[in-house]
Coordinates of C-alpha atoms and ligand atoms in Angstrom, one line a residue:
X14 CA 153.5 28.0 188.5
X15 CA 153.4 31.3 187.0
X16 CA 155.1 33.0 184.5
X17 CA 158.0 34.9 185.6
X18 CA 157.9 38.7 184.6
X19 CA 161.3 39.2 182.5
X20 CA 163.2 42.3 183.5
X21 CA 164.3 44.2 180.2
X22 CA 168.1 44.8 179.9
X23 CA 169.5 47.9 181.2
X24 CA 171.8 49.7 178.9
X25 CA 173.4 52.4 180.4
X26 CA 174.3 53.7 176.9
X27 CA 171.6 56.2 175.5
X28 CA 170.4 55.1 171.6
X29 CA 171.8 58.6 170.7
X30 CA 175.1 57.3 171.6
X31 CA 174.5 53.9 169.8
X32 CA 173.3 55.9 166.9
X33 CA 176.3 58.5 166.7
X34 CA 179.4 55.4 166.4
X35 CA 177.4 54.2 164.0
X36 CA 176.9 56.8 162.0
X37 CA 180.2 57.5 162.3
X38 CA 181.7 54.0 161.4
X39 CA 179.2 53.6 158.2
X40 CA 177.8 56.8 157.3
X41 CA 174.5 57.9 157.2
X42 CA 171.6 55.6 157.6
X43 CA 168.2 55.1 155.7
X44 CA 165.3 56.5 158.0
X45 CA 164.5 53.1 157.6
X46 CA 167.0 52.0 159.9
X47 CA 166.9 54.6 162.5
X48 CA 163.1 54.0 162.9
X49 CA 163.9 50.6 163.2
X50 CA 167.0 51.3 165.9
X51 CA 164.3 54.1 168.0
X52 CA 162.2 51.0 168.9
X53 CA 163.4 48.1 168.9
X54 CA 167.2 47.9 169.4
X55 CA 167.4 45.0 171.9
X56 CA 169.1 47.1 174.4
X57 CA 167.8 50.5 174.0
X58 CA 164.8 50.3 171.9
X59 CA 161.9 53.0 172.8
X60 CA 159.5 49.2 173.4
X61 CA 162.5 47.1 174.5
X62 CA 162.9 49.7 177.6
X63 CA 159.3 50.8 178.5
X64 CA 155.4 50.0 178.8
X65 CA 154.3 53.2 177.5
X66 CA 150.6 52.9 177.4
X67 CA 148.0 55.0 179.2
X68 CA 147.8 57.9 181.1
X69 CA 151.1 57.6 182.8
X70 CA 152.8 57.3 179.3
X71 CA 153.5 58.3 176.6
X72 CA 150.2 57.6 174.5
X73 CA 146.7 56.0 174.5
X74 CA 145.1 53.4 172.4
X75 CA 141.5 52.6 172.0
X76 CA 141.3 49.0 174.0
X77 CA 142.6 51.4 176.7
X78 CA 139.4 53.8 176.6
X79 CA 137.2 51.9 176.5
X80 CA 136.4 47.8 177.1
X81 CA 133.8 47.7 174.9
X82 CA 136.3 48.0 172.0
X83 CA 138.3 44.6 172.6
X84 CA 134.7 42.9 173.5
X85 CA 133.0 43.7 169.7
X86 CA 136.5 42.9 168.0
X87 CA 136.0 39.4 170.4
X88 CA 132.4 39.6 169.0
X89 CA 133.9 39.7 165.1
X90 CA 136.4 36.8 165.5
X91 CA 133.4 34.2 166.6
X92 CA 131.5 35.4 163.4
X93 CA 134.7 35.1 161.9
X94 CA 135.5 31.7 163.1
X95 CA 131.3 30.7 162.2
X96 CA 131.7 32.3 158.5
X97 CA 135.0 29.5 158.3
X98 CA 132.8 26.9 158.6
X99 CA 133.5 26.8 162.8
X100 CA 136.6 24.8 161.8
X101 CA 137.7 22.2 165.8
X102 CA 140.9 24.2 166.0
X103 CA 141.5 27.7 165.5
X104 CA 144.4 30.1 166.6
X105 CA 143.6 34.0 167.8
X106 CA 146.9 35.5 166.9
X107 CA 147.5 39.2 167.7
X108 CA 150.3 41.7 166.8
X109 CA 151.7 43.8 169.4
X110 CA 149.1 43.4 171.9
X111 CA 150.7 46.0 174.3
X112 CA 149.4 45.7 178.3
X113 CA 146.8 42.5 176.9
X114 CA 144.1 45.0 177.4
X115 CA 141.8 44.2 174.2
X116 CA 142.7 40.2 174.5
X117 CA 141.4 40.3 178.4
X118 CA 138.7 42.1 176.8
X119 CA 138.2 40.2 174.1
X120 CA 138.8 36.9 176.2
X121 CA 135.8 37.8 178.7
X122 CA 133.8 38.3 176.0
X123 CA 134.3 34.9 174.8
X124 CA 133.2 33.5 178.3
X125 CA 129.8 33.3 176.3
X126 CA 130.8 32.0 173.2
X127 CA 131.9 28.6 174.7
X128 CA 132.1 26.6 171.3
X129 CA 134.4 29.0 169.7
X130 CA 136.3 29.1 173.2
X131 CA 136.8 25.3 172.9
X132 CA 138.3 25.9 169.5
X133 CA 140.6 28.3 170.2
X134 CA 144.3 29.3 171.2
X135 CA 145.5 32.6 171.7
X136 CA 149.1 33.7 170.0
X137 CA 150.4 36.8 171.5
X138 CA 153.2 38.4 169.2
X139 CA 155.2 40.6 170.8
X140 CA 159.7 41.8 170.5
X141 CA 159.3 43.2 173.8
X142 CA 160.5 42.0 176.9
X143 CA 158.4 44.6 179.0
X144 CA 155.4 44.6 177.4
X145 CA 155.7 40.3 177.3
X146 CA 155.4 40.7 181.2
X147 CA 152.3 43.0 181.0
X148 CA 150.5 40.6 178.6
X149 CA 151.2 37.7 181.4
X150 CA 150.2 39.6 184.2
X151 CA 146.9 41.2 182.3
X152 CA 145.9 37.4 181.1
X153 CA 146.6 35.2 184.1
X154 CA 143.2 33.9 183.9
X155 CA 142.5 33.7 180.8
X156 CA 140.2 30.5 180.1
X157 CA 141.9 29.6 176.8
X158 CA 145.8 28.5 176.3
X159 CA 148.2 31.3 175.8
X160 CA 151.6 31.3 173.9
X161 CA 153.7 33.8 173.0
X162 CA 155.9 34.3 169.9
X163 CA 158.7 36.8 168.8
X164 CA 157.1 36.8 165.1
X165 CA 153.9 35.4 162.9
X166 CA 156.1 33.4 161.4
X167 CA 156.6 30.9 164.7
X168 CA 152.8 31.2 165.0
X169 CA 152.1 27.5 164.2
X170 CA 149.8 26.5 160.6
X171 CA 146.1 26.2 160.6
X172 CA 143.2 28.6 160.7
X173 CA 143.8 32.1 161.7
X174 CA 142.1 34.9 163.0
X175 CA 144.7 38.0 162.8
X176 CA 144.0 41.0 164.6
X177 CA 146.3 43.9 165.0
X178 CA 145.5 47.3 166.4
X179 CA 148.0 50.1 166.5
X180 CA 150.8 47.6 164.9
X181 CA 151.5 48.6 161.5
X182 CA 151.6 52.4 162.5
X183 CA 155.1 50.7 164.7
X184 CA 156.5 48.7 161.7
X185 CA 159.5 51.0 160.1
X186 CA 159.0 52.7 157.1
X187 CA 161.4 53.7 154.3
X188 CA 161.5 57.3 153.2
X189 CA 162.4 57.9 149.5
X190 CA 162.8 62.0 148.2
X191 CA 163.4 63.4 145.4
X192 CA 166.7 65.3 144.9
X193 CA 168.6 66.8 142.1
X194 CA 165.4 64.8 139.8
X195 CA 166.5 61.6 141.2
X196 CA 164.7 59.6 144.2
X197 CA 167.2 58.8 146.8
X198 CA 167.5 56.8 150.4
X199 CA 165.9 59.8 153.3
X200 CA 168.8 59.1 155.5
X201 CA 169.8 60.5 159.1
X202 CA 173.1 61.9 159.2
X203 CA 175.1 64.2 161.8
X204 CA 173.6 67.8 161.7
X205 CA 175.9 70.7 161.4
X206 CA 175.6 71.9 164.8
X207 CA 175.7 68.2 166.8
X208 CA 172.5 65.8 167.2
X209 CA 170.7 64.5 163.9
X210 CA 169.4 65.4 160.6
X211 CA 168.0 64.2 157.7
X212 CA 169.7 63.9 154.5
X213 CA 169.2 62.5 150.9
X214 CA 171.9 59.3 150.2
X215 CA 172.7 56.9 147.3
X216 CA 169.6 56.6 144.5
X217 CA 167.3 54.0 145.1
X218 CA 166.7 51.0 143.0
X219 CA 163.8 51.2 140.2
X220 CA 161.3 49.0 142.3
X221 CA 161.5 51.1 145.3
X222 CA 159.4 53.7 143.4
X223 CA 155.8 53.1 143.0
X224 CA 154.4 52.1 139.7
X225 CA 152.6 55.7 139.5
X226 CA 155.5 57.6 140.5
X227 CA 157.8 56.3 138.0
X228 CA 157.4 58.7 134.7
X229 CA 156.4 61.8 137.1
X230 CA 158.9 64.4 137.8
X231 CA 157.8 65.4 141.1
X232 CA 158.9 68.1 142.6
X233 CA 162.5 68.6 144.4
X234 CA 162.2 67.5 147.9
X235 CA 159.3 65.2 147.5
X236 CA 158.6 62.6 150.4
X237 CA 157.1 59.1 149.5
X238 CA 157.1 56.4 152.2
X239 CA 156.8 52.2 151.7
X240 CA 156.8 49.8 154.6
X241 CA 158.8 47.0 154.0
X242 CA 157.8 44.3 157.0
X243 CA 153.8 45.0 156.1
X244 CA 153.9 44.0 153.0
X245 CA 156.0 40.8 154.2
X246 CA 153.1 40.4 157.1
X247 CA 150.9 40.8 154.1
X248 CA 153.0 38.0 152.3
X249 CA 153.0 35.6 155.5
X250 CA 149.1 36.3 155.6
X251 CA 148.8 35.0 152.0
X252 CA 150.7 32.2 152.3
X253 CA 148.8 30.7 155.6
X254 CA 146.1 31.0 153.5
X255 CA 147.2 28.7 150.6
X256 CA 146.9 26.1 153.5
X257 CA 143.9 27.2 156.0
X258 CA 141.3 30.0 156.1
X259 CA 142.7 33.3 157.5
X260 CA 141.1 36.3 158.8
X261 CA 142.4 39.4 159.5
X262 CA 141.9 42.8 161.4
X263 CA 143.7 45.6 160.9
X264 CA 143.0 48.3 162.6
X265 CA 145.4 51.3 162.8
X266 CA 145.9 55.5 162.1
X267 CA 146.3 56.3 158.4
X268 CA 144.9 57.2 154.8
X269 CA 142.9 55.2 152.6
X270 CA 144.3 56.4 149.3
X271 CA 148.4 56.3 148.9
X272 CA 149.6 60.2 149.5
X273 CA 152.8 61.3 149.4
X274 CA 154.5 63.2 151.9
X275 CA 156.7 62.5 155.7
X276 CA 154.2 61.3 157.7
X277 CA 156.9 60.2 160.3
X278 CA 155.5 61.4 164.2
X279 CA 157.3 61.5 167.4
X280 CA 155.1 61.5 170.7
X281 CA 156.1 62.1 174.0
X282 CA 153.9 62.2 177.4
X283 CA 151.2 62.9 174.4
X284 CA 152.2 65.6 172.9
X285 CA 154.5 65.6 169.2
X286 CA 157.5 65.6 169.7
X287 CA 160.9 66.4 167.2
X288 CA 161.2 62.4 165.6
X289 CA 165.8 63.0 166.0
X290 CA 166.1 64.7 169.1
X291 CA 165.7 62.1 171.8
X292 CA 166.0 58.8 169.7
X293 CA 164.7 55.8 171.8
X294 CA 162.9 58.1 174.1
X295 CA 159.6 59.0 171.6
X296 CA 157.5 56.8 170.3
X297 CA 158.2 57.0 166.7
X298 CA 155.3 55.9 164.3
X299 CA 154.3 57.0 160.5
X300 CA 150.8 56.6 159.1
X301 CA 149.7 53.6 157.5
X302 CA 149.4 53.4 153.8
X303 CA 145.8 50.9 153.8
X304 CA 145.9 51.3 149.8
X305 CA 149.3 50.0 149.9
X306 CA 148.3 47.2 152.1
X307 CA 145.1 46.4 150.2
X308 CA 146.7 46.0 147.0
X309 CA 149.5 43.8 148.4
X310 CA 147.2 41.6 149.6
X311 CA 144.9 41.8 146.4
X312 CA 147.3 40.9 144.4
X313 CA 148.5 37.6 146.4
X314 CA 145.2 36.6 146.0
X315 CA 143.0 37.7 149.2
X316 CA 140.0 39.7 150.0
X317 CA 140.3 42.8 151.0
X318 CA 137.1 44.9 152.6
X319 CA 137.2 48.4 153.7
X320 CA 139.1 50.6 155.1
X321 CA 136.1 51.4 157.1
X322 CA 135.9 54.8 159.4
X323 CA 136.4 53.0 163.4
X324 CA 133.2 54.9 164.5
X325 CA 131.1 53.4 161.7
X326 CA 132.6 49.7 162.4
X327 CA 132.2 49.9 165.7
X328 CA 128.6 51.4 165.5
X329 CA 127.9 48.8 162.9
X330 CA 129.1 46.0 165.1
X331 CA 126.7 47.3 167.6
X332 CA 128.5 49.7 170.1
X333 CA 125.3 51.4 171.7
X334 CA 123.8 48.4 172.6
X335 CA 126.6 47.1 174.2
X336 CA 127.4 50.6 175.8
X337 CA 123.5 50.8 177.1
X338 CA 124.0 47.0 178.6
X339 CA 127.2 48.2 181.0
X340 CA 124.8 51.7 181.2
X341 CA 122.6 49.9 183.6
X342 CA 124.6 48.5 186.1
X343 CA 127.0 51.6 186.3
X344 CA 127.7 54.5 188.8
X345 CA 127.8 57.9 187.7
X346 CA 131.4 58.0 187.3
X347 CA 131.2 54.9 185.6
X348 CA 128.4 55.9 183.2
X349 CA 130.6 59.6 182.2
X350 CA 133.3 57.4 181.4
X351 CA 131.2 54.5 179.3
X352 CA 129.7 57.3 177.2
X353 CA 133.0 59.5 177.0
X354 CA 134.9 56.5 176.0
X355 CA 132.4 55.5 173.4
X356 CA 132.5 59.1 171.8
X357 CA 136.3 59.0 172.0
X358 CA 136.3 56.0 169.5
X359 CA 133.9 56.7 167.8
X360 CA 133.6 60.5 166.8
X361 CA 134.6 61.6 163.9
X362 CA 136.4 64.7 165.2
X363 CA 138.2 62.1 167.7
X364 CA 139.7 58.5 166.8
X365 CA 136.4 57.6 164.6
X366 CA 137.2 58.7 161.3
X367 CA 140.9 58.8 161.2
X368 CA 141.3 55.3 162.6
X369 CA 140.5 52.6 160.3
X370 CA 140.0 48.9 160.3
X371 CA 141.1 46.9 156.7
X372 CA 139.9 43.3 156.9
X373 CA 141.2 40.5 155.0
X374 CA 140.7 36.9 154.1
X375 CA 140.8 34.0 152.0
X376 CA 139.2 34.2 149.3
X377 CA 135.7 32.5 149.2
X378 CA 134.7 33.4 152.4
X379 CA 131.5 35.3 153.7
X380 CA 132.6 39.3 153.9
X381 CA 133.4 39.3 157.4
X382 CA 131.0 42.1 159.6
X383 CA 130.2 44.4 159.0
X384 CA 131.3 44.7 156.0
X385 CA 128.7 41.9 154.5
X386 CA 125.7 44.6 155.6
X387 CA 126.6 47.0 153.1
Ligands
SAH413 N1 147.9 46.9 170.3 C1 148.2 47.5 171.5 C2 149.6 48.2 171.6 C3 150.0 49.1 170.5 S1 151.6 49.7 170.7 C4 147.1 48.6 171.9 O1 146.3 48.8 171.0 O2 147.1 49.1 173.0 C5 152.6 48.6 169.6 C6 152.8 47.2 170.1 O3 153.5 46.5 169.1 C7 153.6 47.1 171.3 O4 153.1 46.0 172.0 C8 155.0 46.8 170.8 O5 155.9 46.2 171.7 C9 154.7 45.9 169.6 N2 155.7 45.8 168.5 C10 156.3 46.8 167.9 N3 157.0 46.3 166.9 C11 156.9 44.9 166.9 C12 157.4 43.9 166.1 N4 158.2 44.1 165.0 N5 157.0 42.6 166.4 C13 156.1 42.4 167.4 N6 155.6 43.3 168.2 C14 156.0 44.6 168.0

């Protein structure tokens, strides 16, 4: 029998609400833990409540421009999987895989790839109730097992291929600024005139502060972000590897040196939106730090290659071909929106150059493409 769709709970309270007795009952709270609250409070979380991919929603991702994008990333786990050593049992595990779009993609792909099929299970990873229902319904007939799991951590041990598009950008991050020549907590507190703003709370410990930060005095008012639950992804990553090979694909929005500044960003219906006025409502999401991530995972003793521009990976990992291959069999329609979608992921002036994929592995390993080429 087939899975049952869950129905996500209904709150009849808004987060706003929520947000406002708490606030009131403990004070202010770190930006931290109002990100945190705006999507994934079990009852009124912005994921908990919604499927907010596509057209219809609130914003797009690339699996849903364009198939060819979940087919190459299918393409780069069965090199992956080879470079291992082709090891009898091997677990697909991705983060916050949305409506199952780039699986389904990634699963037909592997239709012709029947060794590596054999090998593998898929781990979805996903808090939400709603989107849990869209993964089922998207994968009904996929022709490898399925699980799903609330966390990495539940993903049972053995060799792993990771892959995690438009994740990290969703983890919370922690806002630290400079005030009065101290760095404090960013917090949201009540604003003067009712609704939210943000604040500057209690100082925060020494090793909140990156190491290059320390001895500067920045400037009053200066933003720097950290991400506490990717550099413990980064830590559960390193840890499966002390036991199995691991591979990893992250692919996501962000810079490849560490900056400073708010990068926090509301959208709404896909336009920005202001990240306190409707909390739960907007999808809340801050830039990805990929030097951050890199050096985590450096220094716990994987490989790290890239970040590499998405237009250049995806070209390298042969994009046109594939493109010209579903060219020939298409209509018109179909063919505007095959070459459309292909410039939208991979143009620089669209998602090519600001999205980036980070890979990562055990060390020892064959750099994973297309990263070996270069
Ligand atoms: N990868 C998909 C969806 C990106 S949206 C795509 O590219 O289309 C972010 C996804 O991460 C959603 O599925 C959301 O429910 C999930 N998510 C957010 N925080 C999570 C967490 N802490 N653990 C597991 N999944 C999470």
């Amino acid at each position: 029998m087939g899975a049952q769709p869950k129905r996500a709970a209904i709150n009849p309270q808004p987060l706003a609400v929520t947000l406002r007795e708490r606030i009131a009952r403990e004070g202010p709270i770190s930006v931290h833990d109002y990100m945190e609250a705006c999507l994934a409070d079990r009852r009124s979380g912005y994921y908990t409540t919604r499927q907010p991919i596509g057209r219809a929603g609130d914003f797009i991702t690339a699996p849903e421009i364009s198939q060819v994008f979940g087919e190459l990333i299918g393409a780069w786990s069965a090199a992956v999987w080879q470079a291992m050593g082709a090891p009898s049992a091997v677990i697909v595990a991705e983060l916050g895989p949305g409506r199952g779009t780039l699986m389904g993609d990634a699963l037909r792909a592997w239709r012709s790839a029947p060794q590596f099929l054999a090998a593998l299970s898929v781990a979805l990873v996903e808090t939400s109730p709603v989107l849990e229902a869209a993964q089922r319904a998207m994968l009904r007939d996929s022709p490898a097992p399925l699980q799903w799991y609330a966390a990495l951590e539940d993903v049972p041990r053995g060799p792993l291929i990771l892959i995690a598009n438009e994740f990290i950008d969703a983890l919370p991050v922690r806002q630290i600024v400079r005030e009065s020549g101290v760095w404090r907590e960013r917090t949201v507190a009540f604003a003067d005139r009712g609704g939210f703003a943000f604040g500057a709370g209690a100082p925060v410990e020494a090793e909140a502060v990156p190491p290059s930060l320390k001895d500067i005095d920045a400037p009053e008012g200066t933003i720097i972000e950290t991400r506490p639950a990717a550099t413990k992804l980064i830590e559960t990553l390193a840890g499966r590897a002390n036991d199995a090979p691991i591979a990893a694909l992250i692919a996501d929005y962000g810079h490849e040196a560490s900056g400073i500044g708010d990068t926090l960003q509301a959208v709404h219906r896909h336009r920005f939106a202001d990240p306190l006025s409707v909390p739960g409502e907007t999808d809340l999401t801050a830039h990805v730090d990929f030097a951050a991530l890199k050096e985590a995972a450096r220094a716990l003793g994987l490989a790290a290659f890239g970040p590499m521009a998405q237009g250049a990976f995806l070209l390298k990992l042969g994009l046109a071909t594939r493109c010209d291959r579903l060219l020939r069999s298409a209509t018109p329609d179909q063919k505007e929106a095959i070459l459309s979608g292909a410039a939208r992921l991979a143009d620089p002036r669209q998602m090519g150059a600001l999205f980036k994929m980070l890979a990562l592995q055990s060390s020892g390993l064959a750099p994973p493409p297309p990263f070996g080429d270069i």
